[in-house]
């Protein structure tokens, strides 16, 4: 794309009084206007959810002409937007760009071509004036810090990945492992919770590049331990010690693995989703008879507030969703919304479709893009993915449900750009569901004999899902075919380095497998 700025040519009279010399053909010669760019290159970084930053340079002109001079810019409009007009004065041209605010994670390398032209169409370019400004812009992906990546539990990674670049990474399968829960990531580390053959549970930090162990912490002979969540330099794991009021949210130093403190809560023989960190707080759903939401201050270990849900039907297997204002908890007969600061009930939205089938859940509410909250309707009696249930979309403002899926599903859904990705078995099918209407937009079916497991992870071009045999990347365009697959199965996560992490659970071959999604 071009941007022009007409400027008055600087000139000096020749000794013979002419405005310039003529070539041998009689055509006036074109003046040489040498240009120097300062700087000639620039590197910048930004984050996935805030990709705007400024790139700028000055072009200094040497040489003069009495002809018109137009400044011309050519650049990639899909990455850059020019900020204002070119500022010109005394032979210097100041150029400023901003990167677009919704760029996905990745490396953006490119050039801006600056040149001076004799006409607006740039049919005649002054010799010596064409120069190139090179930029290297790194939009860093965020970490996988909680259930489905974040406190909203969306499972969405704002990035484009090319299956042609996918390669197998490292595996972690320590001897004596009965189970590996899902992971959380921080820069340079993958943190994982493990069930050991001797009945103990432990937490491990692995180098994200190689899989080598950075530290390990043994939780002891506890009944269960959640997958980890991470905020800053703290790792959180909810552990069930014994049916009592003294179960522990264990806090570890994320760099060293050293024990920091434990925050206590009541529970009876429960299994937990990872607690949800947000804004300096930590939020958990449990209770001796279930139906309780806890807000902790991890800095002190204190409890900020404790509140009961309205439904009273969920005891374990759920974690709340959180945003700046509210904490969201599906309590069975209702979707309860609490003030994040005080714990006061803001709104309870009835679920008219609730059917009780046990005290367990499988996941947590998912915060939508238009003041809506998605959650599975119902409960189950534990084990596996969870019993098939319909997905319900609740509207916060009106305080009623907006739609309910006509089919039942069982994997943990992902949400990206107005589309919900969730799978069912019997028969096995991945559905892309409109967030607005609840209608199925398209579907993908795995090979015969395979059953879906775990969760979906959505990106800008692919949705990753797992069956009991393979992990797949399904294209979001065209015929929605599988664009890549690999022999791995389990819960999925994507790290900030662009690594797909697959944790196989509750099998004799419990292991963690990684795949590099970016070219080296």
XYZ file of C-alpha atoms in Angstrom:
520
model
C 0.000 0.000 0.000
C 1.202 3.527 -0.767
C 0.960 6.820 1.064
C 2.109 10.040 -0.642
C 3.166 13.427 0.614
C 3.831 16.154 -1.942
C 6.596 18.437 -0.827
C 8.349 21.466 -2.322
C 11.595 20.409 -3.999
C 14.724 22.064 -2.626
C 16.845 23.574 -5.426
C 19.850 25.756 -6.255
C 20.512 27.659 -9.508
C 23.299 26.362 -11.735
C 26.139 28.585 -12.829
C 24.582 29.047 -16.291
C 21.261 30.018 -14.819
C 19.498 26.818 -15.852
C 17.268 24.710 -13.691
C 19.318 21.546 -14.338
C 21.427 19.826 -16.962
C 20.211 17.823 -19.953
C 21.132 14.319 -20.972
C 22.519 13.415 -24.390
C 19.006 12.800 -25.710
C 17.833 16.217 -24.649
C 15.683 14.815 -21.821
C 16.269 16.632 -18.517
C 18.287 14.488 -16.119
C 16.604 13.273 -12.921
C 18.305 14.578 -9.808
C 19.785 12.098 -7.346
C 18.190 12.474 -3.936
C 20.045 10.220 -1.559
C 18.057 9.158 1.506
C 19.266 7.750 4.822
C 16.870 6.084 7.279
C 17.349 6.386 11.037
C 16.870 3.797 12.389
C 16.998 1.397 9.473
C 15.692 -1.481 11.584
C 13.529 -1.791 14.684
C 12.501 -4.690 16.918
C 9.499 -4.560 19.245
C 7.419 -6.875 21.402
C 3.802 -6.905 22.517
C 1.336 -9.381 23.988
C -1.404 -11.446 22.393
C -4.221 -9.375 23.905
C -2.515 -5.970 23.420
C -0.579 -6.049 20.171
C -0.418 -2.299 19.490
C 3.007 -0.686 19.570
C 4.768 2.099 17.655
C 7.350 1.691 14.903
C 8.938 4.859 13.483
C 11.865 6.209 11.532
C 13.240 9.431 10.017
C 14.259 9.689 6.356
C 16.863 12.386 5.693
C 17.251 13.651 2.118
C 20.537 14.777 0.566
C 20.510 16.503 -2.835
C 18.171 19.049 -4.365
C 15.828 19.473 -7.287
C 13.456 22.086 -8.606
C 10.956 19.384 -9.570
C 8.082 18.276 -7.361
C 8.894 15.692 -4.715
C 6.381 13.191 -3.354
C 7.164 10.907 -0.413
C 5.915 7.355 -0.993
C 5.437 4.532 1.556
C 4.782 0.884 0.800
C 3.958 -1.471 3.681
C 1.856 -4.422 4.800
C -1.570 -3.134 5.746
C -2.374 -6.423 7.476
C 0.278 -5.629 10.098
C 0.781 -1.842 10.164
C -1.348 1.300 10.134
C 0.223 4.693 9.411
C -0.145 7.187 12.231
C -1.008 10.596 10.809
C 0.755 12.189 7.872
C 4.444 12.175 7.142
C 5.985 15.113 8.998
C 8.381 16.962 6.655
C 10.778 19.802 7.180
C 14.306 20.807 6.138
C 14.829 17.652 4.096
C 13.695 15.282 6.857
C 10.620 13.068 6.702
C 9.327 11.571 9.985
C 7.224 8.429 9.599
C 5.271 6.636 12.323
C 3.261 3.410 12.315
C 1.278 1.433 14.838
C 0.948 -2.295 14.674
C -2.668 -3.432 14.480
C -4.359 -4.030 17.822
C -5.702 -7.517 17.059
C -2.676 -9.316 15.670
C -2.362 -12.927 16.745
C 0.676 -14.274 18.521
C 3.755 -14.850 16.390
C 6.735 -13.209 14.728
C 5.990 -10.530 12.128
C 8.989 -9.695 9.985
C 8.645 -7.225 7.151
C 9.793 -4.074 5.420
C 8.535 -0.567 4.865
C 9.805 0.892 1.582
C 10.365 4.646 1.564
C 11.091 6.516 -1.656
C 10.834 9.970 -3.190
C 8.984 10.370 -6.472
C 8.559 13.104 -9.045
C 4.832 12.396 -9.444
C 2.005 11.241 -7.237
C 1.713 7.916 -9.063
C 5.415 7.310 -8.395
C 6.084 6.546 -12.062
C 9.423 8.343 -11.744
C 11.511 7.597 -8.639
C 14.434 9.802 -7.708
C 17.659 7.766 -7.826
C 19.144 7.082 -4.404
C 15.893 7.718 -2.553
C 14.540 4.162 -2.235
C 15.370 2.802 1.182
C 13.995 -0.032 3.311
C 13.032 0.029 6.972
C 13.033 -3.527 8.399
C 10.921 -4.474 11.414
C 10.815 -7.571 13.594
C 7.692 -7.580 15.722
C 7.082 -10.332 18.267
C 3.532 -10.768 19.580
C 4.005 -13.038 22.565
C 1.409 -15.650 23.370
C 0.020 -15.708 26.880
C 0.582 -18.665 29.160
C -1.778 -21.564 29.896
C -2.489 -20.631 33.515
C -5.801 -22.250 34.477
C -8.555 -24.562 33.270
C -8.903 -23.897 29.546
C -6.015 -21.440 29.677
C -7.527 -18.487 31.553
C -10.031 -17.385 34.176
C -12.742 -17.183 31.499
C -12.040 -20.848 30.562
C -12.286 -20.098 26.823
C -9.555 -22.448 25.596
C -8.721 -19.909 22.865
C -5.202 -19.141 21.603
C -5.084 -16.092 19.324
C -2.538 -17.398 16.817
C -2.230 -18.990 13.396
C -0.411 -22.306 13.091
C 0.640 -24.118 9.920
C 0.445 -27.941 10.179
C 3.359 -28.171 7.737
C 5.578 -26.880 10.565
C 4.393 -29.334 13.259
C 7.058 -31.652 14.663
C 7.209 -34.094 17.551
C 8.852 -32.657 20.660
C 9.777 -34.414 23.895
C 7.976 -36.915 26.088
C 7.860 -37.259 29.868
C 6.877 -40.671 31.194
C 8.585 -41.272 34.537
C 8.534 -44.818 35.895
C 5.912 -45.454 38.550
C 3.319 -43.011 37.235
C -0.369 -43.907 37.485
C -1.849 -40.641 36.268
C -0.813 -37.236 34.935
C -3.264 -34.371 35.338
C -3.447 -31.376 33.029
C -0.737 -28.743 32.959
C -0.153 -25.058 33.508
C 2.704 -23.131 31.904
C 4.953 -20.176 32.592
C 7.893 -18.830 30.614
C 10.335 -21.699 30.170
C 8.367 -24.212 32.259
C 5.555 -26.748 32.061
C 4.109 -27.545 35.499
C 2.271 -30.830 35.951
C 0.559 -32.776 38.738
C 1.312 -36.510 38.947
C -0.161 -39.531 40.743
C 2.547 -41.987 41.725
C 2.370 -45.770 41.999
C 3.209 -45.624 45.708
C 0.033 -43.655 46.409
C 1.645 -40.239 46.707
C 0.994 -37.203 44.535
C 3.651 -34.788 43.346
C 4.046 -31.574 41.354
C 6.848 -31.156 38.808
C 8.223 -28.295 36.717
C 9.716 -29.371 33.382
C 11.811 -27.250 31.038
C 9.475 -26.390 28.172
C 12.259 -26.733 25.582
C 13.586 -30.144 26.633
C 11.378 -31.756 29.266
C 14.201 -31.948 31.791
C 12.982 -31.662 35.368
C 13.554 -28.278 37.003
C 12.037 -29.164 40.371
C 9.639 -31.549 42.068
C 7.489 -31.308 45.199
C 5.845 -34.317 46.855
C 2.368 -33.643 48.260
C 2.417 -36.899 50.192
C -0.222 -39.633 50.391
C -3.236 -37.499 49.594
C -6.508 -38.847 48.198
C -6.447 -36.610 45.111
C -4.708 -33.554 43.681
C -5.878 -31.200 40.957
C -3.987 -30.098 37.912
C -1.962 -26.970 38.726
C -2.801 -23.365 38.004
C -0.281 -20.524 37.939
C -0.269 -16.798 38.623
C 2.982 -14.867 38.615
C 5.542 -16.809 40.628
C 3.039 -19.039 42.415
C 1.720 -22.528 41.606
C -1.609 -23.641 43.099
C -2.831 -27.230 43.554
C -6.047 -28.263 45.331
C -5.480 -31.477 47.289
C -7.884 -33.811 49.066
C -6.162 -35.188 52.155
C -9.047 -36.767 54.037
C -12.738 -36.102 54.582
C -12.372 -33.072 56.845
C -12.152 -29.302 57.031
C -8.366 -29.372 56.668
C -7.791 -30.070 53.002
C -5.210 -27.908 51.327
C -4.805 -25.486 48.482
C -1.046 -25.817 48.321
C 0.979 -22.804 47.158
C 4.452 -23.433 45.723
C 7.116 -21.076 44.443
C 6.993 -21.465 40.656
C 10.732 -20.884 40.223
C 12.096 -23.150 42.935
C 9.215 -25.491 43.788
C 9.542 -24.611 47.466
C 6.473 -24.783 49.682
C 5.015 -21.349 50.434
C 1.786 -21.998 52.355
C -1.501 -23.890 52.339
C -5.021 -22.455 52.370
C -7.488 -24.821 54.025
C -10.995 -25.857 52.955
C -13.545 -28.607 53.782
C -14.384 -31.466 51.411
C -15.387 -35.139 51.366
C -13.396 -37.503 49.121
C -13.485 -35.105 46.215
C -11.666 -34.608 42.922
C -10.903 -31.061 41.840
C -10.426 -28.938 38.793
C -7.516 -26.484 39.234
C -8.430 -23.411 41.307
C -8.823 -20.218 39.288
C -6.346 -17.346 39.851
C -7.378 -13.845 38.852
C -6.391 -10.306 39.809
C -4.306 -11.317 42.818
C -6.992 -13.656 44.181
C -7.607 -17.399 43.996
C -11.084 -18.884 43.594
C -12.199 -22.443 44.295
C -15.426 -24.451 44.444
C -15.745 -27.174 47.104
C -17.362 -27.476 50.540
C -17.955 -30.395 52.934
C -21.356 -30.838 51.336
C -20.320 -29.049 48.172
C -21.896 -25.878 46.807
C -19.380 -23.466 48.357
C -17.200 -20.903 46.565
C -14.036 -19.656 48.287
C -12.043 -16.511 47.545
C -8.475 -16.532 48.905
C -5.670 -14.008 49.148
C -2.614 -16.078 48.162
C -0.263 -13.347 49.367
C -1.346 -13.896 52.973
C -3.138 -17.243 52.865
C -6.301 -15.625 54.206
C -9.855 -16.206 53.039
C -11.383 -13.095 51.490
C -14.919 -14.496 51.498
C -16.905 -17.730 51.454
C -20.376 -18.098 49.960
C -22.913 -20.818 49.201
C -24.446 -21.344 45.787
C -28.196 -21.443 45.305
C -28.433 -24.868 43.706
C -26.690 -27.104 46.211
C -26.125 -29.977 43.794
C -22.413 -29.856 42.861
C -19.779 -31.186 45.259
C -16.635 -31.582 43.188
C -15.045 -31.385 39.729
C -15.818 -27.692 39.131
C -13.845 -24.466 39.207
C -15.383 -20.975 38.988
C -14.916 -18.541 36.121
C -13.812 -15.026 37.042
C -13.635 -11.565 35.468
C -13.044 -8.046 36.786
C -16.461 -7.795 38.429
C -17.814 -11.257 39.131
C -17.196 -14.875 40.062
C -19.387 -17.357 38.159
C -20.393 -20.736 39.615
C -22.780 -23.371 38.280
C -24.493 -24.727 41.412
C -26.793 -27.208 39.699
C -30.214 -25.625 39.534
C -28.762 -22.207 38.758
C -25.823 -20.228 37.440
C -24.785 -18.047 40.392
C -22.914 -14.769 39.972
C -21.069 -13.253 42.948
C -19.385 -9.899 43.393
C -15.667 -10.608 43.069
C -14.678 -8.203 45.847
C -17.322 -8.982 48.478
C -18.801 -12.353 47.537
C -22.314 -10.886 47.684
C -24.718 -12.656 45.315
C -25.307 -10.401 42.318
C -27.631 -12.651 40.359
C -28.783 -16.256 40.249
C -29.959 -17.431 36.822
C -32.206 -20.524 36.961
C -31.365 -23.569 34.850
C -34.750 -25.069 33.922
C -33.068 -28.099 32.326
C -31.049 -29.279 35.318
C -31.109 -33.029 35.913
C -29.231 -34.463 38.884
C -27.129 -37.559 38.150
C -24.525 -37.396 40.924
C -22.475 -34.857 42.814
C -19.695 -34.321 40.264
C -19.150 -31.841 37.440
C -16.524 -31.655 34.700
C -15.112 -28.195 34.137
C -16.487 -24.787 34.893
C -18.545 -21.955 33.386
C -17.192 -20.433 30.172
C -17.460 -16.650 29.780
C -18.833 -15.618 26.397
C -18.203 -12.588 24.239
C -21.533 -10.788 24.688
C -22.421 -10.798 28.377
C -23.227 -14.503 28.316
C -22.036 -17.529 30.241
C -21.992 -21.092 28.919
C -22.186 -24.096 31.225
C -23.112 -27.741 31.092
C -26.593 -28.403 32.476
C -26.594 -31.236 34.993
C -24.200 -33.341 37.000
C -22.809 -36.894 36.993
C -21.439 -39.514 39.348
C -17.733 -39.195 38.550
C -15.231 -40.948 36.301
C -14.214 -40.347 32.681
C -15.098 -37.157 30.841
C -18.414 -36.790 32.581
C -21.892 -37.923 31.621
C -23.237 -36.399 28.392
C -25.126 -33.195 29.109
C -26.637 -30.309 27.133
C -24.786 -27.011 26.966
C -26.762 -23.962 28.093
C -26.059 -20.323 27.271
C -27.098 -17.944 30.082
C -27.615 -14.193 29.571
C -26.275 -12.114 32.445
C -28.269 -8.949 31.808
C -31.691 -10.551 31.372
C -30.983 -13.235 33.946
C -32.424 -16.076 31.844
C -31.045 -18.723 29.546
C -30.697 -17.829 25.858
C -30.506 -21.292 24.345
C -29.885 -24.949 25.075
C -28.199 -27.388 22.681
C -30.440 -30.055 21.211
C -27.645 -32.644 21.606
C -25.640 -33.648 24.658
C -21.852 -33.288 24.905
C -19.081 -34.333 27.267
C -15.720 -32.709 26.491
C -14.612 -29.364 27.944
C -15.564 -26.774 25.282
C -13.549 -23.946 23.745
C -14.874 -20.614 22.469
C -13.332 -18.454 19.760
C -14.761 -15.657 17.629
C -18.383 -16.490 18.310
C -18.080 -20.251 17.850
C -18.176 -22.946 20.550
C -16.213 -26.154 19.863
C -17.368 -29.193 21.808
C -17.533 -32.942 21.199
C -19.865 -35.828 21.955
C -19.718 -39.608 21.734
C -22.377 -42.086 20.660
C -21.888 -41.260 17.860
C -18.565 -39.417 18.069
C -18.765 -35.902 16.597
C -17.095 -32.515 17.063
C -19.582 -29.681 16.616
C -18.938 -26.019 15.889
C -21.869 -24.235 17.537
C -22.962 -20.638 17.040
C -22.479 -18.726 20.284
C -25.385 -16.494 19.269
C -28.038 -19.069 18.363
C -26.859 -22.458 19.625
C -27.189 -23.919 16.134
C -24.588 -26.322 14.750
C -22.556 -24.571 12.026
C -20.518 -27.597 10.960
C -19.282 -30.926 12.311
C -16.268 -33.220 12.081
C -16.280 -36.959 12.680
C -13.180 -38.883 13.806
C -12.260 -42.290 12.374
C -14.568 -45.159 13.295
C -13.986 -46.692 16.685
C -12.483 -43.581 18.297
C -14.088 -41.698 21.193
C -13.428 -38.093 22.207
C -11.598 -37.302 25.434
C -10.480 -34.216 27.311
C -10.949 -30.708 25.976
C -10.939 -28.613 22.819
C -8.389 -25.868 22.130
C -9.266 -23.269 19.471
C -6.848 -21.117 17.478
C -7.449 -18.718 14.582
C -7.169 -21.448 11.942
C -7.396 -24.809 13.720
C -9.237 -26.489 16.575
C -7.304 -29.172 18.448
C -9.173 -32.165 19.888
C -8.238 -35.560 21.251
C -9.765 -39.004 20.983
C -8.746 -42.082 22.939
C -6.186 -42.826 20.197
C -5.030 -39.622 18.508
C -4.843 -35.859 18.713
C -6.197 -33.924 15.716
C -6.004 -30.399 14.306
C -9.241 -29.729 12.433
C -9.295 -26.893 9.913
C -11.681 -24.000 10.585
C -11.972 -23.263 6.861
C -12.947 -25.113 3.703
C -14.363 -28.582 4.287
C -13.279 -28.636 7.948
C -11.130 -31.708 7.455
C -8.389 -32.936 9.750
C -5.227 -31.051 8.778
C -2.911 -33.003 11.105
C -2.969 -35.878 13.546
C -0.552 -37.674 15.854
C -0.592 -40.727 18.088
C -1.246 -39.102 21.455
C -4.321 -38.780 23.614
C -5.525 -36.774 26.602
C -5.929 -33.248 27.910
C -4.562 -30.463 25.702
C -2.785 -27.158 26.314
C -0.696 -24.733 24.232
C 2.254 -22.941 25.817
C 3.480 -19.420 25.102
C 6.281 -20.921 22.987
C 3.720 -22.508 20.677
C 3.995 -26.080 21.992
C 0.995 -28.385 22.077
C 1.071 -30.373 25.320
C -0.897 -33.626 25.593
C -1.301 -35.375 28.961
C -2.544 -38.962 28.913
C -4.560 -39.755 32.027
C -5.641 -42.811 33.987
C -3.865 -45.317 31.759
C -0.995 -47.756 32.171
C 0.920 -45.526 29.741
C 0.406 -42.211 31.518
C 2.730 -39.700 29.919
C 3.124 -36.134 28.711
C 3.832 -35.584 25.000
C 4.702 -32.283 23.284
C 4.526 -31.105 19.677
C 6.217 -27.999 18.291
C 3.634 -25.984 16.355
C 6.099 -23.445 14.974
C 9.034 -23.833 12.641
C 12.401 -23.736 14.463
